XYZ file of C-alpha atoms in Angstrom:
315
model
C -7.538 11.201 8.019
C -6.439 7.617 7.411
C -2.786 6.686 7.816
C -1.884 3.422 6.085
C 1.518 1.716 6.160
C 2.535 -0.551 3.283
C 4.909 -3.172 4.605
C 6.339 -6.635 4.210
C 9.632 -8.024 5.455
C 10.146 -9.773 2.127
C 11.469 -7.759 -0.792
C 10.085 -8.074 -4.302
C 6.459 -8.381 -3.208
C 5.236 -5.121 -4.747
C 5.448 -3.024 -1.583
C 6.736 0.185 -3.162
C 4.737 -0.382 -6.345
C 1.639 -0.528 -4.167
C 2.589 2.602 -2.223
C 3.140 4.627 -5.404
C 0.133 3.496 -7.381
C -2.371 3.337 -4.529
C -1.397 6.913 -3.647
C -1.764 8.079 -7.247
C -5.200 6.526 -7.745
C -6.489 7.773 -4.393
C -5.516 11.239 -5.613
C -7.270 10.627 -8.933
C -10.440 9.809 -7.008
C -10.296 13.325 -5.582
C -8.560 12.605 -2.274
C -5.699 14.692 -0.917
C -2.797 12.308 -0.339
C 0.658 12.409 1.244
C 3.110 9.618 0.413
C 5.914 9.206 2.964
C 8.987 7.367 1.686
C 10.308 5.778 4.876
C 12.481 3.260 3.010
C 16.130 4.469 2.861
C 16.381 2.937 -0.617
C 14.182 5.812 -1.766
C 12.266 3.876 -4.389
C 8.992 5.722 -3.820
C 10.875 8.987 -4.241
C 12.458 7.726 -7.468
C 9.017 6.503 -8.548
C 8.112 10.146 -9.187
C 11.372 10.831 -11.034
C 12.926 12.690 -8.099
C 16.671 12.082 -7.959
C 18.588 12.118 -4.694
C 20.651 15.123 -5.811
C 17.387 17.058 -6.158
C 16.557 16.636 -2.446
C 17.906 19.353 -0.165
C 15.964 18.185 2.891
C 14.545 14.730 3.540
C 13.134 12.579 6.301
C 16.563 12.237 7.919
C 16.469 15.973 8.570
C 12.999 15.649 10.092
C 14.020 12.890 12.503
C 17.154 14.813 13.509
C 15.050 17.957 14.056
C 16.918 19.964 11.430
C 13.661 20.482 9.519
C 9.937 20.072 9.995
C 7.885 17.644 7.962
C 6.271 20.617 6.240
C 9.736 21.856 5.198
C 10.553 18.738 3.198
C 7.208 17.946 1.550
C 7.284 18.230 -2.228
C 3.915 19.492 -3.383
C 1.949 18.035 -6.279
C 4.385 15.400 -7.524
C 1.163 14.117 -9.065
C -2.185 15.977 -9.105
C -3.548 15.787 -5.558
C -0.481 13.942 -4.254
C 2.386 15.314 -2.135
C 5.586 13.445 -1.272
C 7.845 13.371 1.797
C 11.084 12.216 0.119
C 14.060 10.390 1.534
C 17.726 9.806 0.807
C 20.159 7.060 1.724
C 21.100 9.084 4.831
C 17.919 7.773 6.447
C 19.627 4.385 6.835
C 21.677 5.892 9.700
C 18.703 7.220 11.631
C 18.188 4.200 13.884
C 21.555 4.754 15.533
C 20.753 8.442 15.949
C 17.392 7.712 17.586
C 18.653 4.926 19.839
C 18.808 7.209 22.876
C 15.774 9.337 22.047
C 12.801 9.347 24.415
C 9.799 7.591 22.809
C 11.937 6.965 19.743
C 9.270 4.770 18.133
C 6.742 7.639 18.188
C 8.810 10.323 16.453
C 7.024 10.116 13.092
C 3.665 10.242 14.820
C 4.635 13.435 16.642
C 5.690 15.097 13.389
C 2.435 14.106 11.665
C 0.407 15.532 14.529
C 2.064 18.915 13.962
C 0.882 19.215 10.348
C -1.383 22.187 9.721
C -3.166 23.619 6.695
C -2.470 23.337 3.827
C -0.744 20.113 4.893
C -3.931 18.312 5.907
C -4.668 15.079 4.070
C -7.421 12.539 3.532
C -4.862 9.737 3.264
C -1.250 9.351 4.334
C 0.486 6.347 2.780
C 3.794 5.192 4.295
C 6.231 3.078 2.280
C 8.105 1.091 4.952
C 11.573 -0.489 4.805
C 11.558 -4.229 3.975
C 12.961 -5.200 7.381
C 11.796 -4.800 10.950
C 13.486 -2.014 12.838
C 12.936 1.373 14.403
C 11.687 2.965 11.170
C 9.033 0.278 10.780
C 7.941 0.719 14.390
C 7.674 4.466 13.773
C 5.456 3.778 10.768
C 3.241 1.344 12.661
C 2.879 3.622 15.673
C 1.831 6.459 13.360
C -0.646 4.315 11.419
C -4.106 3.007 12.032
C -3.941 0.467 9.219
C -1.423 -1.761 7.457
C -1.591 -3.185 3.946
C 0.633 -6.239 3.514
C 1.383 -7.123 -0.131
C 1.719 -10.899 -0.472
C 3.161 -12.444 -3.611
C 2.156 -16.045 -4.414
C 5.049 -17.914 -2.787
C 5.496 -20.124 0.245
C 8.126 -17.749 1.644
C 5.601 -14.918 1.649
C 3.166 -16.996 3.689
C 5.878 -17.717 6.245
C 6.924 -14.067 6.443
C 3.407 -12.801 7.067
C 3.215 -14.815 10.289
C 6.236 -12.946 11.691
C 4.687 -9.646 10.721
C 1.439 -10.488 12.489
C 3.428 -11.423 15.587
C 5.069 -7.981 15.507
C 1.707 -6.263 15.250
C 0.406 -8.340 18.141
C 3.379 -7.169 20.218
C 2.374 -3.572 19.543
C -1.089 -4.364 20.802
C 0.172 -5.972 23.990
C 3.087 -3.680 24.837
C 2.135 -0.318 23.342
C -1.656 -0.701 23.408
C -1.718 0.426 19.780
C -4.588 -0.715 17.565
C -3.982 -1.620 13.927
C -6.217 -2.961 11.200
C -4.354 -5.367 8.914
C -5.283 -5.959 5.268
C -3.571 -8.557 3.072
C -3.157 -7.712 -0.624
C -2.327 -10.517 -3.100
C 0.219 -9.192 -5.618
C 2.202 -10.355 -8.667
C -0.548 -12.873 -9.372
C -0.150 -14.914 -12.570
C -3.595 -16.133 -13.543
C -2.064 -18.566 -16.066
C -0.059 -20.352 -13.350
C -1.515 -23.293 -11.459
C 1.037 -22.636 -8.690
C -0.122 -19.017 -8.333
C -3.732 -20.138 -8.129
C -2.909 -22.665 -5.427
C -0.928 -20.149 -3.367
C -3.715 -17.596 -3.702
C -6.145 -20.226 -2.492
C -3.908 -20.781 0.552
C -3.777 -17.032 1.188
C -7.564 -16.858 1.081
C -7.931 -19.876 3.343
C -5.345 -18.665 5.850
C -6.033 -14.929 5.857
C -9.547 -14.687 4.482
C -10.712 -12.352 7.229
C -7.778 -10.051 6.479
C -7.753 -10.194 2.677
C -8.707 -7.320 0.399
C -10.939 -8.026 -2.580
C -8.392 -6.532 -4.963
C -5.772 -8.804 -6.513
C -2.803 -7.231 -8.293
C -1.986 -9.257 -11.374
C 1.549 -9.785 -12.639
C 2.189 -7.079 -15.201
C 5.468 -6.009 -16.784
C 4.081 -2.514 -17.326
C 4.315 -1.905 -13.571
C 8.080 -2.478 -13.658
C 8.450 -0.343 -16.763
C 6.527 2.511 -15.131
C 8.822 2.371 -12.089
C 11.887 2.546 -14.331
C 10.425 5.582 -16.086
C 9.734 7.287 -12.749
C 5.969 7.602 -13.013
C 2.791 5.878 -11.761
C 1.211 3.220 -13.948
C -1.721 5.561 -14.599
C 0.671 7.790 -16.551
C 2.718 5.065 -18.226
C -0.066 2.759 -19.446
C -3.572 3.456 -18.280
C -5.020 0.491 -20.173
C -2.767 -2.093 -18.523
C -3.811 -4.724 -16.007
C -1.636 -2.938 -13.457
C -3.587 0.295 -13.846
C -6.921 -1.526 -13.646
C -5.948 -3.396 -10.498
C -4.520 -0.461 -8.554
C -7.457 1.716 -9.509
C -9.701 -1.024 -8.147
C -7.666 -1.175 -4.930
C -7.965 2.579 -4.394
C -11.714 2.411 -4.966
C -12.047 -0.426 -2.453
C -10.061 1.483 0.186
C -12.250 4.565 -0.232
C -15.457 2.535 -0.065
C -14.457 1.124 3.313
C -15.111 4.590 4.741
C -17.564 5.837 2.131
C -19.872 2.977 1.048
C -21.872 5.358 -1.136
C -18.769 6.571 -3.010
C -19.345 6.195 -6.751
C -16.591 5.467 -9.243
C -16.331 8.725 -11.242
C -17.646 8.320 -14.754
C -19.571 5.149 -13.983
C -23.214 4.661 -13.205
C -24.032 2.649 -10.051
C -25.069 -0.262 -12.289
C -21.766 -0.245 -14.188
C -19.873 0.079 -10.933
C -21.576 -2.987 -9.492
C -20.809 -5.020 -12.605
C -17.182 -3.919 -12.839
C -16.258 -3.787 -9.174
C -12.494 -4.218 -8.800
C -10.827 -7.475 -9.469
C -13.808 -9.646 -10.061
C -12.216 -10.239 -13.466
C -9.079 -11.894 -12.125
C -8.590 -15.241 -13.811
C -8.806 -17.863 -11.096
C -10.281 -21.289 -11.583
C -14.027 -21.098 -10.864
C -13.755 -23.625 -8.056
C -11.526 -21.283 -6.060
C -14.155 -19.230 -4.319
C -13.862 -17.988 -0.795
C -15.995 -15.920 1.516
C -14.088 -13.513 3.694
C -14.655 -10.642 6.041
C -12.438 -7.583 6.145
C -11.872 -7.580 9.862
C -9.208 -6.019 11.951
C -6.716 -7.600 14.181
C -7.679 -4.972 16.676
C -10.479 -2.899 15.177
C -13.728 -4.382 13.888
C -14.459 -3.449 10.283
C -17.598 -3.913 8.258
C -17.969 -7.411 6.772
C -17.727 -7.753 3.027
C -18.191 -10.755 0.828
C -15.187 -11.903 -1.172
C -15.778 -13.768 -4.355
C -13.256 -14.109 -7.147
C -14.622 -15.698 -10.278
C -13.060 -16.865 -13.474
C -12.425 -14.217 -16.074
C -14.299 -14.106 -19.386
C -12.633 -15.926 -22.260
C -11.650 -12.686 -23.969
C -9.668 -11.525 -20.910
C -7.832 -14.802 -20.560
C -6.734 -14.484 -24.173
C -5.273 -11.023 -23.655
C -1.529 -10.673 -23.441
C -0.445 -10.131 -19.874
C 1.726 -7.272 -21.074
């Protein structure tokens, strides 16, 4: 079982969008997935059209020991995908846990208690956008972190603080985490976006995923409708990119995993996000490596898109 936190201290970087759509596409690839909405704003919960007044028990009740994690899980919010929902009450949990022994390990303890049928291939945790006790609970429960990075200078500055936090966990809690950077909200028509992406690749190349999530209004529309992009518009750039991300994540553990419906030859030609429109001169080699765990090296190469893709509307 892989437990992956999605986090960034900066809002508006596609954190929750990534949590929702990565979870949905992992499930579509046949994996059993649990999405944990650890953000008191509850956007991942709303992303599956679950209103707060529909939630009798949430993560607040789990942390306060009024319910088990199994009690609150909503089954099959999407085929193959379960959800641990939250409400705004979770925003008060840090004060409640302040005097609790091993308060930063509470989520981990609850996950360790899960039994059949609550056994998953992947657990995805949508973290709050600020550092605090909930984020530390997510990190201590996880083995991996995906950090969505939008193309802005502020994002580059924020990622340094996040890496410092993860390093503190290594030194003080002896907890190992693999970090993966995910470029998001990328506008392939923008020279500024291309330059920032180049900086991301230069600065974090050994941490960067191959997938790049292009800017796509359909992703926002899907969130407003309360459904994953795969349901709202399967032909959109957003759907293509998150499907590619899910495939890449699975292949890290299962190199022989084949994209369903594609032959190995087609899969090699259409491997995720090689079609992202970046100027041909922006080519980087990178290795998906851990901050604390050594992963298999993989070549990163992002080429210019064919003319027909560049002429498509970035709907």
